[in-house]
Coordinates of C-alpha atoms in Angstrom, one line a residue:
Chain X
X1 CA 120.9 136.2 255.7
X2 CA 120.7 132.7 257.1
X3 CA 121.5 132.5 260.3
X4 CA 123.5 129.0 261.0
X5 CA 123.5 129.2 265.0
X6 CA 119.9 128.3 265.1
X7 CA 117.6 125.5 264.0
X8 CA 118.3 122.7 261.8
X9 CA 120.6 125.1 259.1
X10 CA 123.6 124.3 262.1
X11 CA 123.4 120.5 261.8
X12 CA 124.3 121.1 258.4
X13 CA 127.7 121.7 257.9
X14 CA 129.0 119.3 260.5
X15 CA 127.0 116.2 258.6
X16 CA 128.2 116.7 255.9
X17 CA 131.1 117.0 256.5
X18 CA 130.8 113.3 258.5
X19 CA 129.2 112.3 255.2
X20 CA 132.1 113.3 253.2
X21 CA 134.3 111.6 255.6
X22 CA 132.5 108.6 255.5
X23 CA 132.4 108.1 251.9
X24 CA 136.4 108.6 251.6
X25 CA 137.0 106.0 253.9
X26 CA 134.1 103.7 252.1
X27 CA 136.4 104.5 249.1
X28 CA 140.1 103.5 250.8
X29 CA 138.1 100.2 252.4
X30 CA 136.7 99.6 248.7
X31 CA 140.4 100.4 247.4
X32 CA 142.5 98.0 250.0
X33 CA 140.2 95.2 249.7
X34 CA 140.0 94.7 246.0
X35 CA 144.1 94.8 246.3
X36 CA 144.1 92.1 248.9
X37 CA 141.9 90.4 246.8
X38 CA 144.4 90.9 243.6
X39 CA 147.5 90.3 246.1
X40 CA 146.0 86.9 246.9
X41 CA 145.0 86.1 243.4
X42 CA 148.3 87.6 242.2
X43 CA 150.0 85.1 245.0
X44 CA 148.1 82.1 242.9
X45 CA 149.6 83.0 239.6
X46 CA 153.0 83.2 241.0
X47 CA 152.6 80.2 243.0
X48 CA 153.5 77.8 239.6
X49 CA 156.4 79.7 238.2
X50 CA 158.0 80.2 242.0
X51 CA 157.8 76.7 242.9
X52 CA 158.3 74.7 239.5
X53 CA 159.3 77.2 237.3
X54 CA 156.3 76.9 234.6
X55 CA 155.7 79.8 232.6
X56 CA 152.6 82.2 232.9
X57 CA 149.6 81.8 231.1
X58 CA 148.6 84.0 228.4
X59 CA 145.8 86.4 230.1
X60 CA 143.1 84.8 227.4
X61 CA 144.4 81.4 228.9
X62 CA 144.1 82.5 232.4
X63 CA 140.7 84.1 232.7
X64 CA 138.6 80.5 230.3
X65 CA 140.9 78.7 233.2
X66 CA 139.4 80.4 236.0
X67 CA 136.5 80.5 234.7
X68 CA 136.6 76.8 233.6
X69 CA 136.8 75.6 237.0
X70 CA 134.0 77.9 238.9
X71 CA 131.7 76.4 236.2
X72 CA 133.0 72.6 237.0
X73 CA 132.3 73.7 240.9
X74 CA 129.3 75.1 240.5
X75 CA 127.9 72.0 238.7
X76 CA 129.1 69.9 241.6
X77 CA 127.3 72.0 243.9
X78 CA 123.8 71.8 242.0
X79 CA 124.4 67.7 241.7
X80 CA 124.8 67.9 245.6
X81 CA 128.7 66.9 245.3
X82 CA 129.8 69.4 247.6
X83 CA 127.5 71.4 250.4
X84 CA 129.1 75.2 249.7
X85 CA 128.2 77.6 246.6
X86 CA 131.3 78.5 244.9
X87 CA 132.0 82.2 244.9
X88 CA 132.8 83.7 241.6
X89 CA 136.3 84.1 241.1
X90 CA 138.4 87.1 241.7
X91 CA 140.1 87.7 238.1
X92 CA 143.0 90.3 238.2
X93 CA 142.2 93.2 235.6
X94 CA 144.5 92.8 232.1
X95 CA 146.9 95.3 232.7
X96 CA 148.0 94.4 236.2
X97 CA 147.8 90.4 235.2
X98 CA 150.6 91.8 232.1
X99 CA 152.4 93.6 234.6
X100 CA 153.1 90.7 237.1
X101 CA 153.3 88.0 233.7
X102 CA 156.5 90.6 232.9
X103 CA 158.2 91.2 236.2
X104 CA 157.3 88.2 238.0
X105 CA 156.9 90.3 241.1
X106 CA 153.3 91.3 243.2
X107 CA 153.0 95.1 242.3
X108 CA 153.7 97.5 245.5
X109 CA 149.9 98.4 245.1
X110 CA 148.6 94.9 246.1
X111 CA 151.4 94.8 249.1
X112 CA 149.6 97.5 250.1
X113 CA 146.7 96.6 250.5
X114 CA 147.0 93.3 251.7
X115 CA 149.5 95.1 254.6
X116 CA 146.8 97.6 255.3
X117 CA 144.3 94.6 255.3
X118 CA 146.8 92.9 258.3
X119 CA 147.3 95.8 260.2
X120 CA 142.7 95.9 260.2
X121 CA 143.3 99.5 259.0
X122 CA 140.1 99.7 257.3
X123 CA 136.9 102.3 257.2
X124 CA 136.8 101.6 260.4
X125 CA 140.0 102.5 261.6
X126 CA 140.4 105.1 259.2
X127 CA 137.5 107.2 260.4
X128 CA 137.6 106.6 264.3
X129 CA 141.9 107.7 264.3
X130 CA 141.4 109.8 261.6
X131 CA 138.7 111.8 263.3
X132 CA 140.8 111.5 266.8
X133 CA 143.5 113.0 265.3
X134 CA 141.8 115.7 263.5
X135 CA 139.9 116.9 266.5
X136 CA 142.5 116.7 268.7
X137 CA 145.6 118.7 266.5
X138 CA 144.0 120.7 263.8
X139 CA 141.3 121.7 265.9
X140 CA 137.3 121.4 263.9
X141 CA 135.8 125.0 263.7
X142 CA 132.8 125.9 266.0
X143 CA 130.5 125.6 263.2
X144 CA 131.0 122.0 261.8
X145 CA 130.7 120.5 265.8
X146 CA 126.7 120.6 266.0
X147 CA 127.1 118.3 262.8
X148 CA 129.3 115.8 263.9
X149 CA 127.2 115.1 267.0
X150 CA 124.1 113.8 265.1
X151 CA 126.1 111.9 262.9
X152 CA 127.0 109.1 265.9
X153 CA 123.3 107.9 266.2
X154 CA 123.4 107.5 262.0
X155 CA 125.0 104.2 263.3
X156 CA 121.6 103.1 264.4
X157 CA 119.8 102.2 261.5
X158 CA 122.4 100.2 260.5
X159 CA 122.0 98.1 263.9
X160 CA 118.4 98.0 262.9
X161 CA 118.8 96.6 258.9
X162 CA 121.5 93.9 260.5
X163 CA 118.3 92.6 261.9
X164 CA 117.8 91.0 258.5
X165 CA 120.6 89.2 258.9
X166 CA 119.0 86.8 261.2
X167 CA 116.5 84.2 262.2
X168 CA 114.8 84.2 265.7
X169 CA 116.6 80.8 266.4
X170 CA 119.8 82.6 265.4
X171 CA 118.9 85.1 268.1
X172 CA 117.8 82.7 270.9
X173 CA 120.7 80.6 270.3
X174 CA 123.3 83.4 270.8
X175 CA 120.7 85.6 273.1
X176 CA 120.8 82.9 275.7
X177 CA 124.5 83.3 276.5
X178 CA 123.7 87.0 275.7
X179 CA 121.5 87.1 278.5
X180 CA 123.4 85.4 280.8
X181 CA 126.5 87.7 279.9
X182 CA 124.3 90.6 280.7
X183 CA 122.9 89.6 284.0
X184 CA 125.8 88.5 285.1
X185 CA 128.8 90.8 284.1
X186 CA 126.3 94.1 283.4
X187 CA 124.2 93.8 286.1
X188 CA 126.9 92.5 288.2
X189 CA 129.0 95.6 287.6
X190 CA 125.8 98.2 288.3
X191 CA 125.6 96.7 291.4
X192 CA 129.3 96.0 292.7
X193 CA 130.1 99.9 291.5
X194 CA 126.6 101.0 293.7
X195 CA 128.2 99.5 296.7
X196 CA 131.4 100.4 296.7
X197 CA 130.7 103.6 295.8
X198 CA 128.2 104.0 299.2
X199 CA 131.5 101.7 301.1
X200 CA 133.8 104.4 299.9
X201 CA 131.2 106.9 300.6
X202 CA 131.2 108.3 297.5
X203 CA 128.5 111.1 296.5
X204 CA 124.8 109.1 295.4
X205 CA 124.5 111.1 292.2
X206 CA 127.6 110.8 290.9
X207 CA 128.4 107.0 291.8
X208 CA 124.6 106.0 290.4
X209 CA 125.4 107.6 286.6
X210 CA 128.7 105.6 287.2
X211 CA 127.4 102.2 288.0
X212 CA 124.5 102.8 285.3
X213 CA 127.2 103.8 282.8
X214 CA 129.8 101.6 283.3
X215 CA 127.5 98.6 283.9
X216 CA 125.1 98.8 281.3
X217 CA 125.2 101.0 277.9
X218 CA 127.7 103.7 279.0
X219 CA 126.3 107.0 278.1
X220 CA 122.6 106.6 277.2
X221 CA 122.2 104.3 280.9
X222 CA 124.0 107.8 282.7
X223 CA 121.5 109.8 280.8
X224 CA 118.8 107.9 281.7
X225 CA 119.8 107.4 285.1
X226 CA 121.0 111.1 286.1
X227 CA 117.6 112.7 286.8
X228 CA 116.6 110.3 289.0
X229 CA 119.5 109.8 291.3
X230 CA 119.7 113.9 291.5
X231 CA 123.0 113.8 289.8
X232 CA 125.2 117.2 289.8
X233 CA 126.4 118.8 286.5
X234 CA 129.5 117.7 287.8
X235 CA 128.8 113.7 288.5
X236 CA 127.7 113.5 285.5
X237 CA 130.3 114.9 282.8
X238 CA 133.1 112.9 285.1
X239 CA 131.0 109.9 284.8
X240 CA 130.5 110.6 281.1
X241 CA 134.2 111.5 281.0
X242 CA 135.2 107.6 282.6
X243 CA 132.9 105.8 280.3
X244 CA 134.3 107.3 277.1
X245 CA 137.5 107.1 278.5
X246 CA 137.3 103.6 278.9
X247 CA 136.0 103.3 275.6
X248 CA 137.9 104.9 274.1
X249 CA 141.0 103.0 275.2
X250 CA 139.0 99.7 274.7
X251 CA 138.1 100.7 271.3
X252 CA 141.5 101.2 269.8
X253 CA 142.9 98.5 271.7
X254 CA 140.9 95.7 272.2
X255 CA 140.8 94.4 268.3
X256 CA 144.8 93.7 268.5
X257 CA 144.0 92.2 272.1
X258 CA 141.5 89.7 270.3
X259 CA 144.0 88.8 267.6
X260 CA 146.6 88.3 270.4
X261 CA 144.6 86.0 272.1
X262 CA 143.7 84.5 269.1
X263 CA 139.8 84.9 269.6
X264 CA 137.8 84.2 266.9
X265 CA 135.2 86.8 265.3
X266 CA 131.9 85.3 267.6
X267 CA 134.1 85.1 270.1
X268 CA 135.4 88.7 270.1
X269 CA 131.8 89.8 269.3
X270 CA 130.6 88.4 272.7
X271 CA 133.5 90.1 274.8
X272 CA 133.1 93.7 273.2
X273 CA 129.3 93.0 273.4
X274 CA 129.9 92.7 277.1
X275 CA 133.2 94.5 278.4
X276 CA 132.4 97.9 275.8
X277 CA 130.7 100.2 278.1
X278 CA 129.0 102.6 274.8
X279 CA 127.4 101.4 271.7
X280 CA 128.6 103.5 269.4
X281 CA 132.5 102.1 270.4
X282 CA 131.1 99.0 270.7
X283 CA 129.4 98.5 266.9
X284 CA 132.7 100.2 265.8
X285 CA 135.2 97.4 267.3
X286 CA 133.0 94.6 266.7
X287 CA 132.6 95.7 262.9
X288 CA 136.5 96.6 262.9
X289 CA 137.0 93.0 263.8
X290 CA 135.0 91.5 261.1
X291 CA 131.6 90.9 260.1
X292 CA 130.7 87.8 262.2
X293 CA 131.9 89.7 265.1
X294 CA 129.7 92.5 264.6
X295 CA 126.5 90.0 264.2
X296 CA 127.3 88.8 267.3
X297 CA 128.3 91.8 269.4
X298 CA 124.8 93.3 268.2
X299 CA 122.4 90.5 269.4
X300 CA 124.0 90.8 273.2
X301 CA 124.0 94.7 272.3
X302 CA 120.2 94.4 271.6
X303 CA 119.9 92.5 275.1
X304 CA 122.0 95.1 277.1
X305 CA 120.2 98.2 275.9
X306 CA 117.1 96.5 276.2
X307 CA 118.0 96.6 280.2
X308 CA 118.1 100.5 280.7
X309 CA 114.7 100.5 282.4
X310 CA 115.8 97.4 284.2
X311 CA 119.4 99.4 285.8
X312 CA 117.0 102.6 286.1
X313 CA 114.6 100.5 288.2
X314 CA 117.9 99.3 290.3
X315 CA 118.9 103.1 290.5
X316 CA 115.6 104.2 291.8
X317 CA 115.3 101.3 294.4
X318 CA 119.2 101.7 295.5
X319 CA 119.1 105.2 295.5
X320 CA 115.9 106.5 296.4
X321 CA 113.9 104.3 297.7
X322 CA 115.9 102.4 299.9
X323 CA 117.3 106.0 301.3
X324 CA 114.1 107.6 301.6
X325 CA 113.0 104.2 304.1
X326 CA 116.1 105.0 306.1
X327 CA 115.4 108.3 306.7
X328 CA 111.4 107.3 307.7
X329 CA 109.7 108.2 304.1
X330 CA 107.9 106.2 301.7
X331 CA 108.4 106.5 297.8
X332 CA 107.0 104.0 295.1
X333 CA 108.3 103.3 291.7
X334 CA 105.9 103.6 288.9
X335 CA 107.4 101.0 286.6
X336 CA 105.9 100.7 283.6
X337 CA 106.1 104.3 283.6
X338 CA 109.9 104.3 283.5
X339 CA 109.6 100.9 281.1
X340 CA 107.9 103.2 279.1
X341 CA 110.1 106.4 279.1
X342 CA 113.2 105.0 279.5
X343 CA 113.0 101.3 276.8
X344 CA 115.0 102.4 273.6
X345 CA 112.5 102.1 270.5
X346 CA 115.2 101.3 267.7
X347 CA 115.2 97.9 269.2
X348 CA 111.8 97.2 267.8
X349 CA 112.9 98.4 264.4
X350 CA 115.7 95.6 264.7
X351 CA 113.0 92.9 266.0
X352 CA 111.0 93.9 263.2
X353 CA 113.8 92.8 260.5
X354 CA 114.2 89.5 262.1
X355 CA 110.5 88.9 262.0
X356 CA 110.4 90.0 258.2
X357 CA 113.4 87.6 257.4
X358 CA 112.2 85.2 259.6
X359 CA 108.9 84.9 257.2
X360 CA 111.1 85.0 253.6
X361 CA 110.9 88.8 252.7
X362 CA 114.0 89.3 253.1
X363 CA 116.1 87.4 249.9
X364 CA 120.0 87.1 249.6
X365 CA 120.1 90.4 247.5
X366 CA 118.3 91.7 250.0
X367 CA 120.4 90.4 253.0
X368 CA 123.7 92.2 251.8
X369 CA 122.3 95.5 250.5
X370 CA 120.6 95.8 254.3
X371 CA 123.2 94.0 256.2
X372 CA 126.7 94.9 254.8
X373 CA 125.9 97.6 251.9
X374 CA 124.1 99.7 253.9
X375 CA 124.8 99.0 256.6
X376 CA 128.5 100.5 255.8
X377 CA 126.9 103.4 254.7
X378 CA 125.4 104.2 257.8
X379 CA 128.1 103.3 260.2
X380 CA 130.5 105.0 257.6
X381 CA 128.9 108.6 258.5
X382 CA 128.7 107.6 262.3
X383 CA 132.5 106.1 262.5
X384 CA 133.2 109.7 261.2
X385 CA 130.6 111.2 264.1
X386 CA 132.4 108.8 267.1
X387 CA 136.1 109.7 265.6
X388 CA 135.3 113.6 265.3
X389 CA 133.8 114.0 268.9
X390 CA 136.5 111.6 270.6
X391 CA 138.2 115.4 272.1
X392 CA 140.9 115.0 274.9
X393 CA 139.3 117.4 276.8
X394 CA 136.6 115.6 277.6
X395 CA 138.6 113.0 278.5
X396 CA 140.1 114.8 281.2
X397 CA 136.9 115.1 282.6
X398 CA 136.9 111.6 284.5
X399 CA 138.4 112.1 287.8
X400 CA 138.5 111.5 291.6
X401 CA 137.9 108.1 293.1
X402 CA 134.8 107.8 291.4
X403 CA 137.0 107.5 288.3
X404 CA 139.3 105.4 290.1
X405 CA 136.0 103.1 291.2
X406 CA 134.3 103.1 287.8
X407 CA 137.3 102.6 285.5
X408 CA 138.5 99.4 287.7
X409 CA 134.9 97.8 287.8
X410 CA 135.0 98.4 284.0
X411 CA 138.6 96.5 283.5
X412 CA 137.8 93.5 286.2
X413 CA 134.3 93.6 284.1
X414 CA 136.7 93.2 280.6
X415 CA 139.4 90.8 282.0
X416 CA 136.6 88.6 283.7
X417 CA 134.1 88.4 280.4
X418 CA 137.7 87.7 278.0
X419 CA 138.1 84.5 280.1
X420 CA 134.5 83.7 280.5
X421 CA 133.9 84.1 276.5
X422 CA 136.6 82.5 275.9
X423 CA 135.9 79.3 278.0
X424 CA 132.6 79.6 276.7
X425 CA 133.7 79.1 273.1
X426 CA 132.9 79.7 269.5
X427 CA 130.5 77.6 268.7
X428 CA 128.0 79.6 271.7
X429 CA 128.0 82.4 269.9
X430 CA 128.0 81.6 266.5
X431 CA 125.3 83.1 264.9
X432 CA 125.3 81.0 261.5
Chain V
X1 CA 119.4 123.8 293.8
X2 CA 118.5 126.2 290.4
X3 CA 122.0 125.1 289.0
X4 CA 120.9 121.2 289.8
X5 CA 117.1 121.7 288.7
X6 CA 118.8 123.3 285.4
X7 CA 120.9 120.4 284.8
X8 CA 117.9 117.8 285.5
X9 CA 115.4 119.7 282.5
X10 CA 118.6 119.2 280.6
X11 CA 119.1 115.7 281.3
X12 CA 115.5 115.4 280.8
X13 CA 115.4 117.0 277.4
X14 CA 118.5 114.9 276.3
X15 CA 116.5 111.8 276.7
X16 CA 114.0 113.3 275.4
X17 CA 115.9 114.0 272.5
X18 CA 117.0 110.8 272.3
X19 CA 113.4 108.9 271.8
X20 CA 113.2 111.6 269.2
X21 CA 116.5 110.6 267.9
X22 CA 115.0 106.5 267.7
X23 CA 111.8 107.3 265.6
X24 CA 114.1 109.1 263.2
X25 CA 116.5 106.2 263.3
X26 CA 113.3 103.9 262.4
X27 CA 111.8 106.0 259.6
X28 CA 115.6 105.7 258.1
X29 CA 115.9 101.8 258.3
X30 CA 111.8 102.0 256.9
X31 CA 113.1 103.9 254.1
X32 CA 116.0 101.9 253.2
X33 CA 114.4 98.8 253.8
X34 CA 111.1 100.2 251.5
X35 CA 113.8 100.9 248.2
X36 CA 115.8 97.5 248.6
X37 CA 112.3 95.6 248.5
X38 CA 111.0 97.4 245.6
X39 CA 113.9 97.4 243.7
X40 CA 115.1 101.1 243.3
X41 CA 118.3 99.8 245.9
X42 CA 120.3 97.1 243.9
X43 CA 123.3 95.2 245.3
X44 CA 125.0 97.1 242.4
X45 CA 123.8 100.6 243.6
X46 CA 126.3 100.5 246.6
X47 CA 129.5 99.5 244.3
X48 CA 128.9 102.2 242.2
X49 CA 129.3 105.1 244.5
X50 CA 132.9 104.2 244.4
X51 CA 135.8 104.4 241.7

């Protein structure tokens, strides 16, 4: 007999599982949009016979009249008369164009889906409440948790194909502001949480997984971070438990904070890129957002992950170093050593995509099965990964005034970037 | 100090796992991107894994 509890064989169950998962959701967001799409189109149909009365076309009528005009648009786009390509038009299928030509009403169906559309209840949303809610009332059994673990890094490659997506002036443009939000608000928070925490004298350990986490790239900075301040089982799972906490609030709420403030998609992109502690959350609000969002949100990503070794450094200096001179010793930091351990290698994947887009490899066919096809896919099966290991239990973990110290520098850190990004603009972070 | 020596290998090997975790994310985007440019990943393959 196979024995599941060991190996590979227990990583099994739990991914599919997240695959499963993943591909129902990809089939709701599929389902939704194409009745948006028919709710607006149906919406256009109506529009004559509400306002003026004037009967329906025929469907025969309707589709050589759609049709018609793409064609007349599309020649004025190859003569040069207007800058855009016409997109193909959306045609509403026979039997639901009949339906609405005999009830003059939007079927229920396309009401739904332009509500769901509203309310941003797409894959997204689907999979991260969806796998809250599972995991925290039905319970997952034993055997299916090693699964869902691995399936939150599948999220990865699909940072790395959105590399295609871009140019290296798109990148400089937005990686500029990128790298000013990062020094600034991420290195400012590593910092401000370091001292407060020695102010309030908090325990070294624990505070220096907090400032790494909550100022850089949540759990992976705590990770990298927690060997070399001497961190304590303890300081680390409530430091772990603060950062996902925050995350997890920031996650479900930030998109409706956006749309409340009226932010625009670069916009948003820029202020989840910098207040979203974890980049697993992060990806997932930016890309519940919208798409432009999610290209932005990903470039300042990029920059902040790309300063792990930097915060480790800090760590090292703040906590070691700088104590072992008060106390009389003297302790050196190999740093290309920890450059070299601690610098996450996906990232080159990513600058590898620009490069081969920014040399023509890449064509448009290309650019959307990589950048949104794909790219779905494998956020799709980690959605399902963050949703399923979001447990409340390990929520409770955050506590004590470290939690107090860390959760505040994290919402001063959000409230602060909001205003900054927005004063900042769209256009900054625009990436096309 | 065994409990917080215990806890650092762990850390250790967590990272460690993690830079594992990276080259497999690579050799996925390599794949992927491999199929799309030689044609065996169509922007038609994607809408037809759904109804």
């Amino acid at each position: 007999m196979t024995d599941t509890n060991s190996g590979v064989m227990k990583y099994v169950p739990g991914f599919i599982f997240c695959i499963i998962l993943g591909w129902l959701a990809l089939q709701w967001d599929q389902s939704i949009h194409k009745w948006q799409k028919d709710y607006q189109e149906s919406e256009k149909i109506l529009k004559p016979y509400l306002n003026e009365g004037k009967p329906l076309l025929p469907f025969d009528e309707y589709v050589a009249k759609s049709e018609g005009k793409y064609k007349e648009k599309l020649s004025a786009f190859e003569h040069g008369d207007i800058k855009e390509k016409p997109k193909k038009p959306h045609l509403l299928q026979k039997i639901d164009y009949e339906i609405i030509a005999a009830t003059k009403e939007i079927p229920f169906k396309f009401r739904f889906g332009e509500r769901m559309i509203q309310f941003q209840l797409t894959y997204v949303a689907v999979l991260l409440l969806g796998g809250m809610l599972l995991r925290n009332t039905i319970g997952l059994p034993k055997f299916i948790l090693p699964g869902t673990v691995i399936a939150r890094p599948v999220i990865k490659p699909g940072i790395v194909l959105l590399g295609g997506y871009y140019l290296w002036s798109n990148l400089l443009k937005v990686g500029i502001f990128a790298l000013l939000l990062v020094l600034i608000f991420i290195v400012g928070t590593t910092v401000l949480v370091s001292i407060i925490g020695r102010r309030m004298k908090q325990d070294d350990g624990l505070m220096g997984v907090m400032a790494a986490g909550t100022g850089i790239c949540g759990v992976s900075a705590a990770v990298a971070v927690a060997p070399v301040v001497n961190a304590k089982p303890r300081d680390f799972f409530y430091a772990v438990g603060t950062i996902l906490l925050f995350g997890t609030v920031a996650l479900f709420t930030f998109p409706y904070i956006g749309k409340a403030l009226g932010m625009s998609e670069p916009v948003f992109g820029a202020w989840v890129g910098t207040a979203i502690l974890n980049t697993a959350q992060l990806v997932a609000a930016a890309t519940w957002y919208g798409h432009d969002s999610l290209l932005t949100a990903n470039i300042i990503n990029i920059v902040r992950v790309g300063f792990i070794p930097l915060v480790v450094i800090y760590c090292i200096w703040f906590y070691v170093i700088r104590q072992a001179k008060t106390e009389g010793r003297h302790e050196k930091i190999n740093t290309w050593k920890v450059v070299k351990e601690k610098f996450p290698l996906f990232i080159l994947g990513f600058f590898a995509m620009v490069t081969l887009n920014e040399f023509g490899v890449f064509t448009e066919d290309h650019r959307t099965i990589f950048g949104k096809q794909f790219l779905q896919i494998f956020f799709a099966v980690g959605f399902a990964g963050v949703g399923l290991n979001i447990a409340f239990e390990d929520l409770k973990k955050a506590g004590g005034k470290a939690f107090v110290i860390g959760f505040l520098a994290a919402t001063l850190k959000a409230v602060l970037a909001a205003i900054v990004v927005i004063l900042i603009g769209t256009e900054a972070f625009k990436v096309k | 100090m065994a409990e917080i020596r215990e806890f650092e290998d762990k850390a250790k090997k967590v990272f460690s796992a993690e830079r594992k975790e990276d080259i497999w994310v690579l050799i996925l985007a390599a794949i992927t991107v491999i199929l799309g440019l030689t044609g065996v990943i169509t922007p038609k393959t994607f809408p037809s894994l759904f109804f």
